[in-house]
C-alpha positions as YAML, in Angstrom:
chain: A
units: angstrom
residues:
- id: 1
  name: UNK
  ca: [15.68, 18.00, 6.66]
- id: 2
  name: UNK
  ca: [12.30, 18.41, 5.24]
- id: 3
  name: UNK
  ca: [11.94, 17.70, 1.46]
- id: 4
  name: UNK
  ca: [9.91, 20.08, -0.64]
- id: 5
  name: UNK
  ca: [7.04, 18.56, -2.54]
- id: 6
  name: UNK
  ca: [8.50, 19.32, -5.93]
- id: 7
  name: UNK
  ca: [11.99, 17.89, -5.09]
- id: 8
  name: UNK
  ca: [11.04, 14.56, -3.45]
- id: 9
  name: UNK
  ca: [11.02, 12.64, -6.73]
- id: 10
  name: UNK
  ca: [14.60, 13.73, -7.51]
- id: 11
  name: UNK
  ca: [15.59, 12.96, -3.89]
- id: 12
  name: UNK
  ca: [14.59, 9.31, -4.18]
- id: 13
  name: UNK
  ca: [15.53, 8.77, -7.86]
- id: 14
  name: UNK
  ca: [18.90, 10.39, -7.42]
- id: 15
  name: UNK
  ca: [19.72, 9.79, -3.72]
- id: 16
  name: UNK
  ca: [22.27, 11.87, -1.87]
- id: 17
  name: UNK
  ca: [24.89, 9.56, -0.38]
- id: 18
  name: UNK
  ca: [25.05, 11.62, 2.75]
- id: 19
  name: UNK
  ca: [21.47, 10.89, 3.65]
- id: 20
  name: UNK
  ca: [21.22, 7.86, 5.83]
- id: 21
  name: UNK
  ca: [17.69, 8.05, 7.13]
- id: 22
  name: UNK
  ca: [14.49, 8.61, 5.15]
- id: 23
  name: UNK
  ca: [11.19, 9.26, 6.88]
- id: 24
  name: UNK
  ca: [8.08, 9.02, 4.67]
- id: 25
  name: UNK
  ca: [4.98, 9.78, 6.68]
- id: 26
  name: UNK
  ca: [1.44, 11.01, 6.39]
- id: 27
  name: UNK
  ca: [-2.12, 9.88, 5.72]
- id: 28
  name: UNK
  ca: [-1.38, 8.44, 2.30]
- id: 29
  name: UNK
  ca: [0.76, 5.50, 3.27]
- id: 30
  name: UNK
  ca: [0.66, 4.02, -0.29]
- id: 31
  name: UNK
  ca: [2.53, 7.15, -1.46]
- id: 32
  name: UNK
  ca: [5.05, 6.85, 1.33]
- id: 33
  name: UNK
  ca: [5.69, 3.21, 0.45]
- id: 34
  name: UNK
  ca: [6.01, 4.02, -3.21]
- id: 35
  name: UNK
  ca: [8.64, 6.63, -2.53]
- id: 36
  name: UNK
  ca: [10.57, 4.12, -0.42]
- id: 37
  name: UNK
  ca: [10.35, 1.57, -3.25]
- id: 38
  name: UNK
  ca: [11.64, 4.12, -5.75]
- id: 39
  name: UNK
  ca: [14.65, 4.72, -3.54]
- id: 40
  name: UNK
  ca: [15.29, 0.96, -3.35]
- id: 41
  name: UNK
  ca: [15.21, 0.73, -7.18]
- id: 42
  name: UNK
  ca: [17.45, 3.80, -7.60]
- id: 43
  name: UNK
  ca: [20.00, 2.21, -5.29]
- id: 44
  name: UNK
  ca: [19.68, -1.20, -6.99]
- id: 45
  name: UNK
  ca: [19.29, -2.60, -3.55]
- id: 46
  name: UNK
  ca: [17.34, -5.20, -1.74]
- id: 47
  name: UNK
  ca: [15.02, -4.61, 1.24]
- id: 48
  name: UNK
  ca: [15.85, -5.85, 4.75]
- id: 49
  name: UNK
  ca: [12.89, -5.35, 6.99]
- id: 50
  name: UNK
  ca: [13.28, -4.87, 10.77]
- id: 51
  name: UNK
  ca: [10.28, -4.80, 13.08]
- id: 52
  name: UNK
  ca: [10.19, -1.33, 14.61]
- id: 53
  name: UNK
  ca: [8.96, -2.76, 17.95]
- id: 54
  name: UNK
  ca: [12.23, -4.67, 18.31]
- id: 55
  name: UNK
  ca: [14.13, -1.34, 18.46]
- id: 56
  name: UNK
  ca: [12.46, -0.36, 21.76]
- id: 57
  name: UNK
  ca: [14.48, -2.95, 23.68]
- id: 58
  name: UNK
  ca: [17.57, -2.95, 21.37]
- id: 59
  name: UNK
  ca: [18.21, 0.54, 19.94]
- id: 60
  name: UNK
  ca: [21.67, -0.53, 18.74]
- id: 61
  name: UNK
  ca: [20.20, -3.11, 16.37]
- id: 62
  name: UNK
  ca: [19.40, -0.49, 13.67]
- id: 63
  name: UNK
  ca: [22.95, 0.84, 13.55]
- id: 64
  name: UNK
  ca: [24.35, -2.67, 13.60]
- id: 65
  name: UNK
  ca: [22.24, -3.74, 10.61]
- id: 66
  name: UNK
  ca: [22.88, -0.59, 8.65]
- id: 67
  name: UNK
  ca: [26.62, -0.88, 9.27]
- id: 68
  name: UNK
  ca: [26.82, -4.56, 8.24]
- id: 69
  name: UNK
  ca: [28.02, -5.53, 4.83]
- id: 70
  name: UNK
  ca: [25.51, -7.54, 2.81]
- id: 71
  name: UNK
  ca: [26.38, -11.23, 2.86]
- id: 72
  name: UNK
  ca: [25.97, -11.44, -0.91]
- id: 73
  name: UNK
  ca: [27.97, -8.34, -1.58]
- id: 74
  name: UNK
  ca: [25.08, -6.23, -2.92]
- id: 75
  name: UNK
  ca: [23.38, -3.07, -1.74]
- id: 76
  name: UNK
  ca: [20.54, -3.12, 0.80]
- id: 77
  name: UNK
  ca: [18.07, -0.75, 2.38]
- id: 78
  name: UNK
  ca: [16.91, -1.25, 5.96]
- id: 79
  name: UNK
  ca: [13.09, -0.95, 6.01]
- id: 80
  name: UNK
  ca: [11.02, 0.04, 9.03]
- id: 81
  name: UNK
  ca: [7.22, -0.11, 8.75]
- id: 82
  name: UNK
  ca: [5.15, 1.01, 10.58]
- id: 83
  name: UNK
  ca: [7.65, 3.32, 12.23]
- id: 84
  name: UNK
  ca: [6.87, 5.35, 15.41]
- id: 85
  name: UNK
  ca: [8.33, 6.82, 18.55]
- id: 86
  name: UNK
  ca: [9.66, 3.47, 19.55]
- id: 87
  name: UNK
  ca: [12.33, 3.93, 16.86]
- id: 88
  name: UNK
  ca: [13.55, 7.27, 18.10]
- id: 89
  name: UNK
  ca: [16.55, 6.24, 20.21]
- id: 90
  name: UNK
  ca: [17.68, 3.80, 17.49]
- id: 91
  name: UNK
  ca: [17.44, 6.51, 14.80]
- id: 92
  name: UNK
  ca: [19.48, 8.96, 16.94]
- id: 93
  name: UNK
  ca: [22.20, 6.41, 17.31]
- id: 94
  name: UNK
  ca: [22.07, 5.74, 13.56]
- id: 95
  name: UNK
  ca: [22.54, 9.42, 12.71]
- id: 96
  name: UNK
  ca: [25.40, 9.75, 15.17]
- id: 97
  name: UNK
  ca: [27.29, 6.68, 13.98]
- id: 98
  name: UNK
  ca: [30.65, 7.41, 12.25]
- id: 99
  name: UNK
  ca: [29.87, 5.47, 9.04]
- id: 100
  name: UNK
  ca: [27.24, 3.11, 7.58]
- id: 101
  name: UNK
  ca: [26.87, 0.77, 4.65]
- id: 102
  name: UNK
  ca: [23.07, 1.05, 4.15]
- id: 103
  name: UNK
  ca: [20.45, 3.77, 4.47]
- id: 104
  name: UNK
  ca: [17.30, 3.31, 6.44]
- id: 105
  name: UNK
  ca: [13.71, 3.91, 5.20]
- id: 106
  name: UNK
  ca: [10.96, 4.42, 7.76]
- id: 107
  name: UNK
  ca: [7.36, 4.38, 6.67]
- id: 108
  name: UNK
  ca: [5.02, 6.01, 9.15]
- id: 109
  name: UNK
  ca: [1.33, 7.01, 9.20]
- id: 110
  name: UNK
  ca: [0.24, 10.37, 10.51]
- id: 111
  name: UNK
  ca: [2.75, 11.97, 12.87]
- id: 112
  name: UNK
  ca: [1.94, 14.89, 15.09]
- id: 113
  name: UNK
  ca: [4.10, 18.03, 15.29]
- id: 114
  name: UNK
  ca: [5.25, 16.92, 18.74]
- id: 115
  name: UNK
  ca: [6.64, 13.61, 17.39]
- id: 116
  name: UNK
  ca: [10.24, 13.28, 18.37]
- id: 117
  name: UNK
  ca: [10.98, 11.11, 15.31]
- id: 118
  name: UNK
  ca: [9.48, 13.76, 12.99]
- id: 119
  name: UNK
  ca: [11.46, 16.60, 14.73]
- id: 120
  name: UNK
  ca: [14.69, 14.64, 14.42]
- id: 121
  name: UNK
  ca: [14.17, 13.83, 10.72]
- id: 122
  name: UNK
  ca: [13.17, 17.39, 9.87]
- id: 123
  name: UNK
  ca: [16.18, 18.97, 11.50]
- id: 124
  name: UNK
  ca: [19.10, 16.53, 11.01]
- id: 125
  name: UNK
  ca: [21.35, 17.08, 7.88]
- id: 126
  name: UNK
  ca: [21.70, 13.32, 7.39]
- id: 127
  name: UNK
  ca: [17.95, 12.73, 7.34]
- id: 128
  name: UNK
  ca: [15.20, 13.47, 4.90]
- id: 129
  name: UNK
  ca: [11.52, 13.60, 5.67]
- id: 130
  name: UNK
  ca: [8.45, 13.96, 3.43]
- id: 131
  name: UNK
  ca: [4.72, 14.06, 4.27]
- id: 132
  name: UNK
  ca: [2.31, 12.26, 1.98]
- id: 133
  name: UNK
  ca: [-1.19, 13.65, 1.73]
- id: 134
  name: UNK
  ca: [-4.17, 11.86, 0.25]
- id: 135
  name: UNK
  ca: [-4.83, 12.76, -3.33]
- id: 136
  name: UNK
  ca: [-7.83, 14.80, -4.42]
- id: 137
  name: UNK
  ca: [-9.58, 14.02, -7.65]
- id: 138
  name: UNK
  ca: [-7.54, 16.45, -9.80]
- id: 139
  name: UNK
  ca: [-4.16, 15.21, -8.47]
- id: 140
  name: UNK
  ca: [-5.32, 11.59, -8.84]
- id: 141
  name: UNK
  ca: [-6.13, 12.18, -12.50]
- id: 142
  name: UNK
  ca: [-2.79, 13.84, -13.07]
- id: 143
  name: UNK
  ca: [-1.08, 10.91, -11.40]
- id: 144
  name: UNK
  ca: [-2.85, 8.38, -13.58]
- id: 145
  name: UNK
  ca: [-1.68, 10.29, -16.71]
- id: 146
  name: UNK
  ca: [1.92, 10.50, -15.44]
- id: 147
  name: UNK
  ca: [2.14, 6.81, -14.34]
- id: 148
  name: UNK
  ca: [0.41, 5.81, -17.55]
- id: 149
  name: UNK
  ca: [3.17, 7.54, -19.52]
- id: 150
  name: UNK
  ca: [5.85, 5.46, -17.71]
- id: 151
  name: UNK
  ca: [3.98, 2.33, -18.77]
- id: 152
  name: UNK
  ca: [3.69, 3.51, -22.35]
- id: 153
  name: UNK
  ca: [0.02, 4.46, -22.15]
- id: 154
  name: UNK
  ca: [-1.52, 7.59, -23.64]
- id: 155
  name: UNK
  ca: [-5.05, 8.54, -22.62]
- id: 156
  name: UNK
  ca: [-7.69, 11.25, -22.66]
- id: 157
  name: UNK
  ca: [-8.61, 13.02, -19.34]
- id: 158
  name: UNK
  ca: [-11.95, 11.19, -19.23]
- id: 159
  name: UNK
  ca: [-10.09, 7.79, -19.19]
- id: 160
  name: UNK
  ca: [-7.72, 8.99, -16.50]
- id: 161
  name: UNK
  ca: [-10.66, 10.22, -14.37]
- id: 162
  name: UNK
  ca: [-12.42, 6.89, -14.72]
- id: 163
  name: UNK
  ca: [-9.27, 4.98, -13.53]
- id: 164
  name: UNK
  ca: [-8.71, 7.39, -10.66]
- id: 165
  name: UNK
  ca: [-12.30, 7.13, -9.45]
- id: 166
  name: UNK
  ca: [-12.40, 3.33, -9.82]
- id: 167
  name: UNK
  ca: [-9.25, 3.02, -7.77]
- id: 168
  name: UNK
  ca: [-10.52, 5.38, -5.05]
- id: 169
  name: UNK
  ca: [-7.58, 7.65, -5.83]
- id: 170
  name: UNK
  ca: [-5.17, 5.14, -4.31]
- id: 171
  name: UNK
  ca: [-1.73, 5.31, -5.82]
- id: 172
  name: UNK
  ca: [-0.89, 1.66, -5.32]
- id: 173
  name: UNK
  ca: [-4.05, 0.43, -7.01]
- id: 174
  name: UNK
  ca: [-3.73, 2.94, -9.77]
- id: 175
  name: UNK
  ca: [-0.21, 1.62, -10.51]
- id: 176
  name: UNK
  ca: [-1.40, -1.93, -10.51]
- id: 177
  name: UNK
  ca: [-4.23, -1.29, -12.89]
- id: 178
  name: UNK
  ca: [-1.99, 0.65, -15.31]
- id: 179
  name: UNK
  ca: [0.56, -2.18, -15.38]
- id: 180
  name: UNK
  ca: [-2.21, -4.64, -16.23]
- id: 181
  name: UNK
  ca: [-3.55, -2.37, -19.00]
- id: 182
  name: UNK
  ca: [-0.09, -1.90, -20.43]
- id: 183
  name: UNK
  ca: [0.38, -5.65, -20.54]
- id: 184
  name: UNK
  ca: [-2.95, -6.11, -22.25]
- id: 185
  name: UNK
  ca: [-2.09, -3.54, -24.92]
- id: 186
  name: UNK
  ca: [1.52, -4.66, -25.22]
- id: 187
  name: UNK
  ca: [2.48, -1.08, -24.47]
- id: 188
  name: UNK
  ca: [5.90, 0.19, -23.32]
- id: 189
  name: UNK
  ca: [7.70, 3.55, -23.14]
- id: 190
  name: UNK
  ca: [9.42, 2.60, -26.42]
- id: 191
  name: UNK
  ca: [6.18, 1.50, -28.05]
- id: 192
  name: UNK
  ca: [3.38, 3.64, -26.52]
- id: 193
  name: UNK
  ca: [-0.28, 2.79, -27.15]
- id: 194
  name: UNK
  ca: [-3.49, 4.81, -26.77]
- id: 195
  name: UNK
  ca: [-5.59, 3.63, -23.87]
- id: 196
  name: UNK
  ca: [-9.26, 3.83, -24.86]
- id: 197
  name: UNK
  ca: [-12.52, 2.84, -23.25]
- id: 198
  name: UNK
  ca: [-12.59, -0.54, -25.08]
- id: 199
  name: UNK
  ca: [-9.37, -1.76, -23.38]
- id: 200
  name: UNK
  ca: [-10.53, -0.37, -20.07]
- id: 201
  name: UNK
  ca: [-13.88, -2.23, -20.47]
- id: 202
  name: UNK
  ca: [-12.01, -5.46, -21.32]
- id: 203
  name: UNK
  ca: [-9.39, -5.47, -18.64]
- id: 204
  name: UNK
  ca: [-10.57, -2.88, -16.19]
- id: 205
  name: UNK
  ca: [-14.21, -3.79, -16.28]
- id: 206
  name: UNK
  ca: [-13.93, -4.54, -12.54]
- id: 207
  name: UNK
  ca: [-12.69, -1.05, -11.71]
- id: 208
  name: UNK
  ca: [-15.32, 0.58, -9.63]
- id: 209
  name: UNK
  ca: [-17.27, -2.62, -9.13]
- id: 210
  name: UNK
  ca: [-18.70, -2.53, -5.62]
- id: 211
  name: UNK
  ca: [-18.50, -5.86, -3.92]
- id: 212
  name: UNK
  ca: [-17.35, -4.57, -0.55]
- id: 213
  name: UNK
  ca: [-20.10, -6.50, 1.21]
- id: 214
  name: UNK
  ca: [-18.57, -9.78, 0.11]
- id: 215
  name: UNK
  ca: [-15.04, -8.67, 1.08]
- id: 216
  name: UNK
  ca: [-16.33, -7.59, 4.47]
- id: 217
  name: UNK
  ca: [-17.99, -10.96, 5.07]
- id: 218
  name: UNK
  ca: [-14.68, -12.72, 4.42]
- id: 219
  name: UNK
  ca: [-12.59, -10.35, 6.47]
- id: 220
  name: UNK
  ca: [-15.00, -10.44, 9.41]
- id: 221
  name: UNK
  ca: [-15.17, -14.21, 9.52]
- id: 222
  name: UNK
  ca: [-18.89, -14.59, 8.65]
- id: 223
  name: UNK
  ca: [-18.52, -17.97, 6.96]
- id: 224
  name: UNK
  ca: [-22.26, -18.78, 6.83]
- id: 225
  name: UNK
  ca: [-23.36, -15.47, 5.18]
- id: 226
  name: UNK
  ca: [-20.37, -15.64, 2.89]
- id: 227
  name: UNK
  ca: [-21.33, -19.12, 1.68]
- id: 228
  name: UNK
  ca: [-24.92, -18.02, 1.03]
- id: 229
  name: UNK
  ca: [-23.71, -14.96, -0.93]
- id: 230
  name: UNK
  ca: [-21.28, -16.94, -2.96]
- id: 231
  name: UNK
  ca: [-24.04, -19.44, -3.89]
- id: 232
  name: UNK
  ca: [-26.05, -16.63, -5.42]
- id: 233
  name: UNK
  ca: [-23.17, -15.27, -7.53]
- id: 234
  name: UNK
  ca: [-22.64, -15.90, -11.27]
- id: 235
  name: UNK
  ca: [-21.45, -19.50, -11.70]
- id: 236
  name: UNK
  ca: [-19.24, -18.49, -14.60]
- id: 237
  name: UNK
  ca: [-17.01, -16.40, -12.34]
- id: 238
  name: UNK
  ca: [-17.76, -13.19, -14.18]
- id: 239
  name: UNK
  ca: [-17.68, -11.23, -10.92]
- id: 240
  name: UNK
  ca: [-14.50, -12.84, -9.57]
- id: 241
  name: UNK
  ca: [-12.14, -10.01, -10.51]
- id: 242
  name: UNK
  ca: [-14.49, -7.24, -9.23]
- id: 243
  name: UNK
  ca: [-14.80, -9.08, -5.91]
- id: 244
  name: UNK
  ca: [-11.05, -9.38, -5.58]
- id: 245
  name: UNK
  ca: [-10.52, -5.72, -6.30]
- id: 246
  name: UNK
  ca: [-13.15, -4.80, -3.77]
- id: 247
  name: UNK
  ca: [-11.27, -6.94, -1.29]
- id: 248
  name: UNK
  ca: [-8.01, -5.14, -2.18]
- id: 249
  name: UNK
  ca: [-9.70, -1.76, -1.64]
- id: 250
  name: UNK
  ca: [-10.85, -2.77, 1.80]
- id: 251
  name: UNK
  ca: [-7.35, -4.03, 2.63]
- id: 252
  name: UNK
  ca: [-5.76, -0.82, 1.44]
- id: 253
  name: UNK
  ca: [-8.10, 1.04, 3.82]
- id: 254
  name: UNK
  ca: [-7.50, -1.28, 6.73]
- id: 255
  name: UNK
  ca: [-3.65, -1.56, 6.50]
- id: 256
  name: UNK
  ca: [-2.69, 2.02, 7.41]
- id: 257
  name: UNK
  ca: [-5.21, 2.06, 10.29]
- id: 258
  name: UNK
  ca: [-3.86, -1.19, 11.65]
- id: 259
  name: UNK
  ca: [-0.28, 0.16, 11.30]
- id: 260
  name: UNK
  ca: [-1.23, 3.17, 13.46]
- id: 261
  name: UNK
  ca: [-2.64, 0.85, 16.06]
- id: 262
  name: UNK
  ca: [0.48, -1.28, 15.96]
- id: 263
  name: UNK
  ca: [2.52, 1.88, 16.48]
- id: 264
  name: UNK
  ca: [0.69, 2.50, 19.78]
- id: 265
  name: UNK
  ca: [-2.42, 4.53, 18.95]
- id: 266
  name: UNK
  ca: [-5.74, 3.30, 20.29]
- id: 267
  name: UNK
  ca: [-8.34, 1.90, 17.88]
- id: 268
  name: UNK
  ca: [-10.85, 4.53, 19.18]
- id: 269
  name: UNK
  ca: [-8.42, 7.40, 18.57]
- id: 270
  name: UNK
  ca: [-7.59, 6.28, 15.01]
- id: 271
  name: UNK
  ca: [-11.20, 5.77, 14.15]
- id: 272
  name: UNK
  ca: [-12.12, 9.25, 15.50]
- id: 273
  name: UNK
  ca: [-9.30, 10.89, 13.48]
- id: 274
  name: UNK
  ca: [-10.59, 9.49, 10.27]
- id: 275
  name: UNK
  ca: [-13.74, 11.61, 10.42]
- id: 276
  name: UNK
  ca: [-15.85, 11.53, 7.25]
- id: 277
  name: UNK
  ca: [-13.21, 9.47, 5.42]
- id: 278
  name: UNK
  ca: [-14.94, 6.40, 6.97]
- id: 279
  name: UNK
  ca: [-18.66, 6.12, 6.53]
- id: 280
  name: UNK
  ca: [-20.26, 6.08, 9.99]
- id: 281
  name: UNK
  ca: [-22.24, 2.88, 9.34]
- id: 282
  name: UNK
  ca: [-18.95, 1.01, 8.58]
- id: 283
  name: UNK
  ca: [-17.16, 2.03, 11.74]
- id: 284
  name: UNK
  ca: [-18.39, -0.91, 13.96]
- id: 285
  name: UNK
  ca: [-17.51, -3.38, 11.23]
- id: 286
  name: UNK
  ca: [-14.08, -1.87, 10.56]
- id: 287
  name: UNK
  ca: [-13.36, -1.87, 14.31]
- id: 288
  name: UNK
  ca: [-14.27, -5.50, 14.49]
- id: 289
  name: UNK
  ca: [-12.02, -6.41, 11.59]
- id: 290
  name: UNK
  ca: [-9.14, -4.47, 13.14]
- id: 291
  name: UNK
  ca: [-9.47, -6.70, 16.18]
- id: 292
  name: UNK
  ca: [-9.29, -9.80, 13.99]
- id: 293
  name: UNK
  ca: [-6.30, -8.96, 11.80]
- id: 294
  name: UNK
  ca: [-2.78, -7.60, 12.54]
- id: 295
  name: UNK
  ca: [-0.59, -5.95, 9.94]
- id: 296
  name: UNK
  ca: [1.15, -9.22, 8.91]
- id: 297
  name: UNK
  ca: [-2.20, -10.94, 8.45]
- id: 298
  name: UNK
  ca: [-3.56, -8.19, 6.27]
- id: 299
  name: UNK
  ca: [-0.33, -8.22, 4.19]
- id: 300
  name: UNK
  ca: [-0.63, -11.96, 3.62]
- id: 301
  name: UNK
  ca: [-4.23, -11.64, 2.56]
- id: 302
  name: UNK
  ca: [-3.30, -8.85, 0.12]
- id: 303
  name: UNK
  ca: [-0.47, -10.91, -1.34]
- id: 304
  name: UNK
  ca: [-2.79, -13.98, -1.81]
- id: 305
  name: UNK
  ca: [-5.49, -11.75, -3.35]
- id: 306
  name: UNK
  ca: [-2.94, -10.34, -5.86]
- id: 307
  name: UNK
  ca: [-1.75, -13.82, -6.71]
- id: 308
  name: UNK
  ca: [-5.31, -15.04, -7.27]
- id: 309
  name: UNK
  ca: [-6.11, -12.10, -9.52]
- id: 310
  name: UNK
  ca: [-3.09, -12.71, -11.65]
- id: 311
  name: UNK
  ca: [-4.00, -16.42, -12.02]
- id: 312
  name: UNK
  ca: [-7.53, -15.61, -13.00]
- id: 313
  name: UNK
  ca: [-6.42, -13.06, -15.59]
- id: 314
  name: UNK
  ca: [-4.05, -15.70, -17.06]
- id: 315
  name: UNK
  ca: [-6.87, -18.22, -17.10]
- id: 316
  name: UNK
  ca: [-4.91, -21.07, -15.50]
- id: 317
  name: UNK
  ca: [-7.31, -21.39, -12.50]
- id: 318
  name: UNK
  ca: [-9.62, -24.40, -12.69]
- id: 319
  name: UNK
  ca: [-12.72, -22.17, -12.30]
- id: 320
  name: UNK
  ca: [-12.84, -18.52, -11.40]
- id: 321
  name: UNK
  ca: [-15.95, -19.01, -9.26]
- id: 322
  name: UNK
  ca: [-14.44, -21.95, -7.37]
- id: 323
  name: UNK
  ca: [-11.06, -20.36, -6.97]
- id: 324
  name: UNK
  ca: [-12.58, -17.16, -5.58]
- id: 325
  name: UNK
  ca: [-14.91, -19.10, -3.24]
- id: 326
  name: UNK
  ca: [-12.09, -21.17, -1.84]
- id: 327
  name: UNK
  ca: [-9.93, -18.11, -1.18]
- id: 328
  name: UNK
  ca: [-12.74, -16.10, 0.46]
- id: 329
  name: UNK
  ca: [-13.77, -18.99, 2.67]
- id: 330
  name: UNK
  ca: [-10.14, -19.51, 3.70]
- id: 331
  name: UNK
  ca: [-9.94, -15.80, 4.63]
- id: 332
  name: UNK
  ca: [-13.13, -16.03, 6.64]
- id: 333
  name: UNK
  ca: [-11.95, -19.12, 8.53]
- id: 334
  name: UNK
  ca: [-8.68, -17.51, 9.31]
- id: 335
  name: UNK
  ca: [-10.48, -14.43, 10.67]
- id: 336
  name: UNK
  ca: [-12.57, -16.67, 12.94]
- id: 337
  name: UNK
  ca: [-9.48, -18.18, 14.46]
- id: 338
  name: UNK
  ca: [-8.01, -14.79, 15.41]
...
């Protein structure tokens, strides 16, 4: 069944035991993933990922895994991402099974009205579907305020707008920035603090910094140009965090596109569907990077970038400039090998 926009929060925070399949789909994959993560937290469960492509040749695998008792006796959620039509037969079997131990969460990109997976999830009483649309500026500001409240942060609308704009209205990045700001201010829901421009300048100074050119050099494997650019940067590493966040923004843009390609869509079709969301001059570069990186590779780069950012903010890296340079060159070399 299809979840209404106003009820989806309650559906994942207070899950109905009769629902065994959750389909979160749409253009805002970060929101879909966040909803799935909220469900995992609500169930106090662990995630067990299954590659959707494996279900094409073995549709029974999904029901077998969802029906198996966790070896450590805890709760688990079966996680499919990126999900597509290759999962249809497996999901049908899952919904028709007599009993299961664990629910299944499927994260999909944009699905058409003719999608068999979407039709099944919309109509079956044991399934729940929700479509995630990209945020506009007003919704993004509202989200910043709401998420900030859960971190113990109070803020004026102008601060919320600055964070939303700097994070390109991306939910995942907004949540990451607010968590860092709350840590800096020692804020919590039980001890809320006012988030003002001074704290944002101190911790979030990199928000909105535009170093996409450097990120693109690394992700496209241009080692020579990357080395020349790094040599011209501030030796003190002042720009390290802005560069990392620009890299994260590019990864957040590439990941859902790559997921759609992995699900069977052609690169050309996906690029065309993005329309003005992708600047026309960037399209050849983005297409080249999609040919160099698969979803697992992009996920590993994102994880390493996050780890590096946390190390730099703690100050235990030998040198921000050196640590950043080593990581970007490693990314570029990996891209060249693909």
